[in-house]
XYZ file of C-alpha atoms in Angstrom:
329
model
C -9.269 -28.296 11.311
C -5.535 -27.406 11.720
C -5.182 -27.455 7.937
C -7.226 -24.299 7.702
C -4.854 -22.269 9.833
C -2.768 -20.050 7.605
C 0.380 -18.690 9.370
C 1.971 -16.754 6.481
C -0.616 -14.103 5.614
C -0.314 -11.803 2.596
C -1.220 -8.192 3.188
C -0.374 -7.484 -0.540
C -2.546 -10.060 -2.373
C -0.787 -12.455 -4.684
C -3.587 -12.030 -7.262
C -2.399 -8.389 -7.372
C 1.255 -9.022 -7.400
C 1.225 -11.470 -10.298
C 0.402 -8.674 -12.765
C 3.855 -7.240 -12.077
C 5.618 -10.620 -12.187
C 6.907 -12.976 -14.837
C 5.390 -16.427 -14.947
C 7.751 -19.356 -14.570
C 5.677 -22.577 -14.782
C 3.158 -22.459 -11.910
C 5.207 -19.754 -10.152
C 5.185 -15.910 -10.485
C 8.484 -14.218 -9.934
C 8.784 -10.466 -9.143
C 11.907 -8.327 -8.784
C 12.257 -6.414 -5.486
C 14.490 -3.629 -4.219
C 14.984 -2.665 -0.485
C 13.568 0.789 -0.212
C 16.634 2.179 1.469
C 19.047 0.909 -1.294
C 20.401 2.862 -4.206
C 22.487 -0.088 -5.501
C 21.300 -2.114 -8.544
C 23.095 -5.145 -7.119
C 20.463 -5.168 -4.294
C 17.681 -5.994 -6.711
C 16.555 -9.560 -6.367
C 13.919 -11.825 -7.788
C 11.472 -13.510 -5.450
C 8.412 -15.713 -5.689
C 5.307 -13.668 -5.006
C 4.496 -16.276 -2.325
C 7.362 -15.018 -0.282
C 6.900 -11.205 -0.272
C 4.221 -8.819 0.996
C 3.287 -11.090 3.917
C 3.742 -11.351 7.653
C 3.298 -14.248 9.948
C -0.066 -14.198 11.814
C -0.673 -10.621 10.736
C -4.499 -11.133 10.635
C -4.868 -13.867 13.131
C -7.591 -13.262 15.813
C -7.990 -14.843 19.192
C -10.309 -17.818 19.055
C -10.895 -21.401 19.853
C -11.258 -22.710 16.281
C -9.318 -22.099 13.143
C -12.339 -20.467 11.514
C -12.578 -17.916 14.304
C -8.734 -17.301 14.063
C -8.809 -16.975 10.321
C -12.005 -14.825 10.110
C -10.299 -11.702 8.658
C -7.801 -13.697 6.402
C -10.790 -15.661 5.037
C -12.874 -12.454 4.630
C -10.287 -10.771 2.402
C -9.751 -13.937 0.374
C -13.442 -14.602 -0.202
C -14.754 -11.051 -0.513
C -12.019 -9.407 -2.628
C -9.107 -11.624 -3.686
C -11.090 -14.275 -5.534
C -12.750 -11.354 -7.645
C -9.521 -9.389 -8.283
C -8.859 -10.987 -11.741
C -12.362 -10.106 -12.875
C -12.099 -6.395 -11.962
C -8.539 -6.302 -13.355
C -9.695 -7.548 -16.741
C -12.543 -4.882 -16.719
C -10.161 -2.132 -15.852
C -7.467 -2.808 -18.460
C -9.918 -3.586 -21.263
C -9.642 -0.520 -23.456
C -13.244 -0.864 -24.915
C -14.888 -1.375 -21.604
C -16.454 2.010 -20.632
C -19.264 1.067 -18.358
C -19.571 -1.180 -15.234
C -22.411 -2.438 -13.322
C -23.267 -0.885 -9.845
C -22.032 -4.128 -8.285
C -18.750 -3.973 -10.234
C -18.247 -0.360 -9.414
C -18.630 -1.034 -5.630
C -16.263 -4.036 -5.903
C -13.650 -1.913 -7.627
C -13.878 0.908 -4.982
C -14.078 -1.614 -2.100
C -10.997 -3.472 -3.355
C -8.886 -0.325 -3.526
C -9.949 0.923 -0.086
C -9.406 -2.473 1.616
C -5.910 -2.691 -0.010
C -5.190 0.823 1.395
C -6.057 -0.308 4.923
C -4.961 -3.906 5.028
C -1.208 -3.419 4.826
C 1.224 -3.246 7.718
C 1.751 0.500 7.475
C -1.078 1.562 9.873
C -0.327 -1.185 12.359
C 3.382 -0.345 12.405
C 2.714 3.333 12.716
C 0.560 2.692 15.693
C 3.210 0.432 17.186
C 5.838 3.084 16.680
C 3.668 5.612 18.460
C 3.098 3.372 21.420
C 6.858 2.666 21.617
C 7.530 6.322 22.037
C 4.746 6.639 24.562
C 6.055 3.778 26.733
C 9.586 5.071 26.493
C 8.417 8.241 28.208
C 6.338 6.237 30.694
C 9.289 4.011 31.647
C 11.419 7.170 32.017
C 8.812 8.745 34.302
C 8.514 5.532 36.411
C 12.344 5.437 36.832
C 12.280 9.032 37.993
C 9.456 8.592 40.513
C 10.448 5.050 41.701
C 7.112 3.533 40.698
C 6.587 0.136 38.944
C 3.393 1.148 37.198
C 1.787 3.963 35.200
C -1.699 4.925 34.291
C -2.713 4.661 30.577
C -6.207 5.582 29.414
C -7.440 5.400 32.978
C -5.998 1.976 33.588
C -3.199 1.157 36.062
C -0.610 -0.820 34.186
C 2.195 -2.697 36.009
C 5.681 -2.827 34.639
C 7.188 -4.733 37.483
C 10.024 -7.027 36.368
C 9.737 -6.053 32.627
C 12.118 -4.214 30.375
C 10.798 -1.480 28.051
C 11.377 -3.765 25.027
C 9.700 -6.831 26.645
C 6.626 -4.725 27.817
C 6.151 -2.966 24.398
C 6.375 -6.163 22.509
C 3.783 -7.988 24.659
C 1.465 -4.885 24.583
C 1.612 -4.571 20.828
C 1.056 -8.249 20.238
C -1.980 -8.288 22.550
C -3.613 -5.269 20.864
C -2.774 -6.120 17.247
C -6.079 -8.012 16.550
C -7.932 -4.885 17.854
C -5.882 -2.651 15.482
C -6.673 -5.003 12.508
C -10.426 -4.998 13.233
C -10.330 -1.079 13.658
C -8.689 -0.756 10.204
C -11.437 -2.955 8.650
C -14.176 -0.907 10.432
C -12.666 2.357 9.132
C -12.405 0.843 5.652
C -16.164 -0.043 5.634
C -17.060 3.513 6.676
C -14.952 4.896 3.882
C -16.258 2.516 1.310
C -19.801 3.691 2.066
C -18.796 7.206 1.490
C -16.761 6.791 -1.641
C -19.239 4.490 -3.428
C -21.464 7.520 -3.466
C -19.029 9.936 -5.014
C -16.016 8.296 -6.745
C -15.329 8.545 -10.393
C -13.177 5.633 -11.847
C -10.292 6.692 -14.119
C -7.663 4.412 -15.767
C -4.482 5.861 -17.174
C -2.378 3.866 -19.642
C 1.320 4.741 -20.192
C 1.656 5.045 -23.999
C 5.456 4.903 -24.098
C 7.068 1.496 -24.557
C 10.005 2.336 -22.231
C 8.058 3.546 -19.319
C 6.615 1.399 -16.554
C 5.025 1.819 -13.156
C 6.538 0.041 -10.146
C 4.780 -0.795 -6.893
C 5.667 -1.335 -3.225
C 4.519 -3.296 -0.240
C 2.090 -0.496 0.390
C 0.720 0.120 -3.191
C -2.289 2.393 -2.675
C -1.209 6.076 -2.800
C -3.475 8.754 -1.199
C -3.130 12.329 -2.350
C -4.888 15.520 -1.926
C -3.378 18.520 -3.682
C -5.951 20.979 -2.593
C -5.777 20.301 1.224
C -3.547 22.548 3.367
C -2.719 19.557 5.439
C -2.736 15.996 4.293
C -5.004 13.567 6.284
C -4.579 9.885 5.362
C -8.244 9.045 6.077
C -9.786 12.135 4.314
C -12.601 10.887 2.007
C -11.662 13.755 -0.477
C -8.213 12.141 -1.166
C -7.452 10.854 -4.609
C -6.436 7.212 -4.416
C -3.931 5.733 -6.989
C -3.229 2.087 -7.554
C -0.986 0.783 -10.337
C -2.697 -2.212 -11.915
C 0.266 -3.535 -13.908
C 3.405 -1.822 -15.318
C 1.295 0.073 -17.925
C -1.981 0.909 -16.178
C -2.950 3.112 -13.181
C -6.351 3.117 -11.488
C -7.352 6.472 -9.934
C -10.407 6.976 -7.747
C -11.442 10.615 -7.821
C -14.204 11.877 -5.384
C -15.966 13.983 -8.035
C -18.677 11.733 -9.510
C -20.554 13.278 -12.383
C -24.285 12.964 -12.178
C -25.501 10.273 -14.593
C -21.987 8.932 -15.142
C -21.602 6.919 -12.069
C -20.835 3.722 -13.797
C -18.500 5.129 -16.489
C -14.903 4.183 -16.616
C -12.947 7.358 -17.797
C -9.874 6.438 -19.764
C -6.895 8.217 -21.118
C -3.581 7.304 -22.650
C -0.510 9.352 -21.478
C 2.327 9.974 -23.835
C 5.560 11.976 -24.124
C 6.537 14.280 -21.326
C 3.251 13.720 -19.376
C 3.826 9.932 -19.370
C 7.392 10.386 -18.138
C 6.266 12.765 -15.343
C 3.349 10.409 -14.290
C 5.732 7.469 -14.203
C 8.402 9.360 -12.164
C 5.822 10.772 -9.726
C 4.111 7.412 -9.134
C 7.331 5.520 -8.700
C 8.675 8.144 -6.273
C 5.412 7.955 -4.264
C 5.580 4.214 -4.199
C 9.169 4.529 -2.689
C 7.984 7.150 -0.145
C 4.896 4.903 0.799
C 6.818 1.582 1.016
C 7.566 -0.205 4.269
C 10.369 -2.415 3.095
C 10.384 -3.002 -0.676
C 9.696 -1.558 -4.095
C 8.737 -4.119 -6.684
C 8.327 -4.447 -10.456
C 10.402 -5.485 -13.472
C 14.210 -5.433 -13.166
C 14.489 -2.984 -16.005
C 12.078 -0.430 -14.368
C 13.669 -0.765 -10.901
C 17.117 -0.088 -12.534
C 15.622 2.799 -14.461
C 14.193 4.135 -11.167
C 17.713 4.085 -9.631
C 19.270 5.692 -12.708
C 16.960 8.754 -12.385
C 16.520 8.804 -8.606
C 19.221 11.309 -7.766
C 18.282 13.902 -10.413
C 14.442 13.507 -10.124
C 14.169 13.462 -6.383
C 16.534 16.277 -5.669
C 15.233 19.849 -5.189
C 16.167 21.996 -8.195
C 17.955 24.448 -5.912
C 20.410 21.663 -4.757
C 21.273 20.575 -8.278
C 24.730 20.747 -9.697
C 25.258 21.737 -13.266
C 25.943 18.213 -13.949
C 22.638 17.196 -12.383
C 20.822 19.852 -14.394
C 22.279 18.614 -17.597
C 21.398 15.039 -16.899
C 17.757 15.992 -16.062
C 17.529 18.053 -19.339
C 18.891 15.092 -21.230
C 16.278 12.854 -19.640
C 13.394 15.231 -20.292
C 14.649 15.791 -23.905
C 13.916 12.047 -24.672
C 10.295 13.074 -24.671
C 10.481 15.968 -27.092
C 10.477 18.737 -24.533
């Protein structure tokens, strides 16, 4: 049925976004800031229905709507409909144990959210754009209207670089989406065996986490070179303005189903908030999102907290010290 064909597909689930939004009747409104902007006037409020989405992002080739919507429906049925349940578990301060099924659902949700955004597809498209630029240059120099890519002869006759690249990327996008899902499944199987689940709560009233359109952060402070798909990465996902979920690949024997909790206060809370919000900006594709107050706070401290100490002026140093001083340091 045509009614089952969804064109506007969310790669950041609305069931996730609503915990950073304010409810207005049946709607949820979130504030957003273009990631390249430093102007508070650029902050705008938007319905979560209209952000974190892309037209036909998950649509597959097929004859029926069910075939075309297979991945969109998979995410909705396997993860999104359960998100409110795992959210309630994770932010409940007295909940210290989960079932093996709940544990797997928590880990699977984070990993699929890591892989389902536009970041990986756009990175692949950007790489191919650079490859095809070089190929078109070579064809022009040699007078040929084709080149060989991965053993296949590819004609560019009558096509511009932009036209060819667009058609190529559109044709292979379903394959990229399926590859991302396959990689996610492999990583889920590994991390379910080893991950410890930790939830950090910001204990200061005036500190909040923000998010982006690519909200899962991967980090590995012990690696000499960061690899995005390394199963030893720590995975961070803000759950709401006050709670952060961290998956740590160091499961303690006998404590597999434990939720480790801590409340962060004072200087540590300020540093965790600043670090997380900076990582969200670095990880974003287009937008940072959260409350207006916290996005404005991010902009207020952006210059002094993201600038290397060696490049700071005396005025910057004084401003940073004043900020840190708020937390008794």
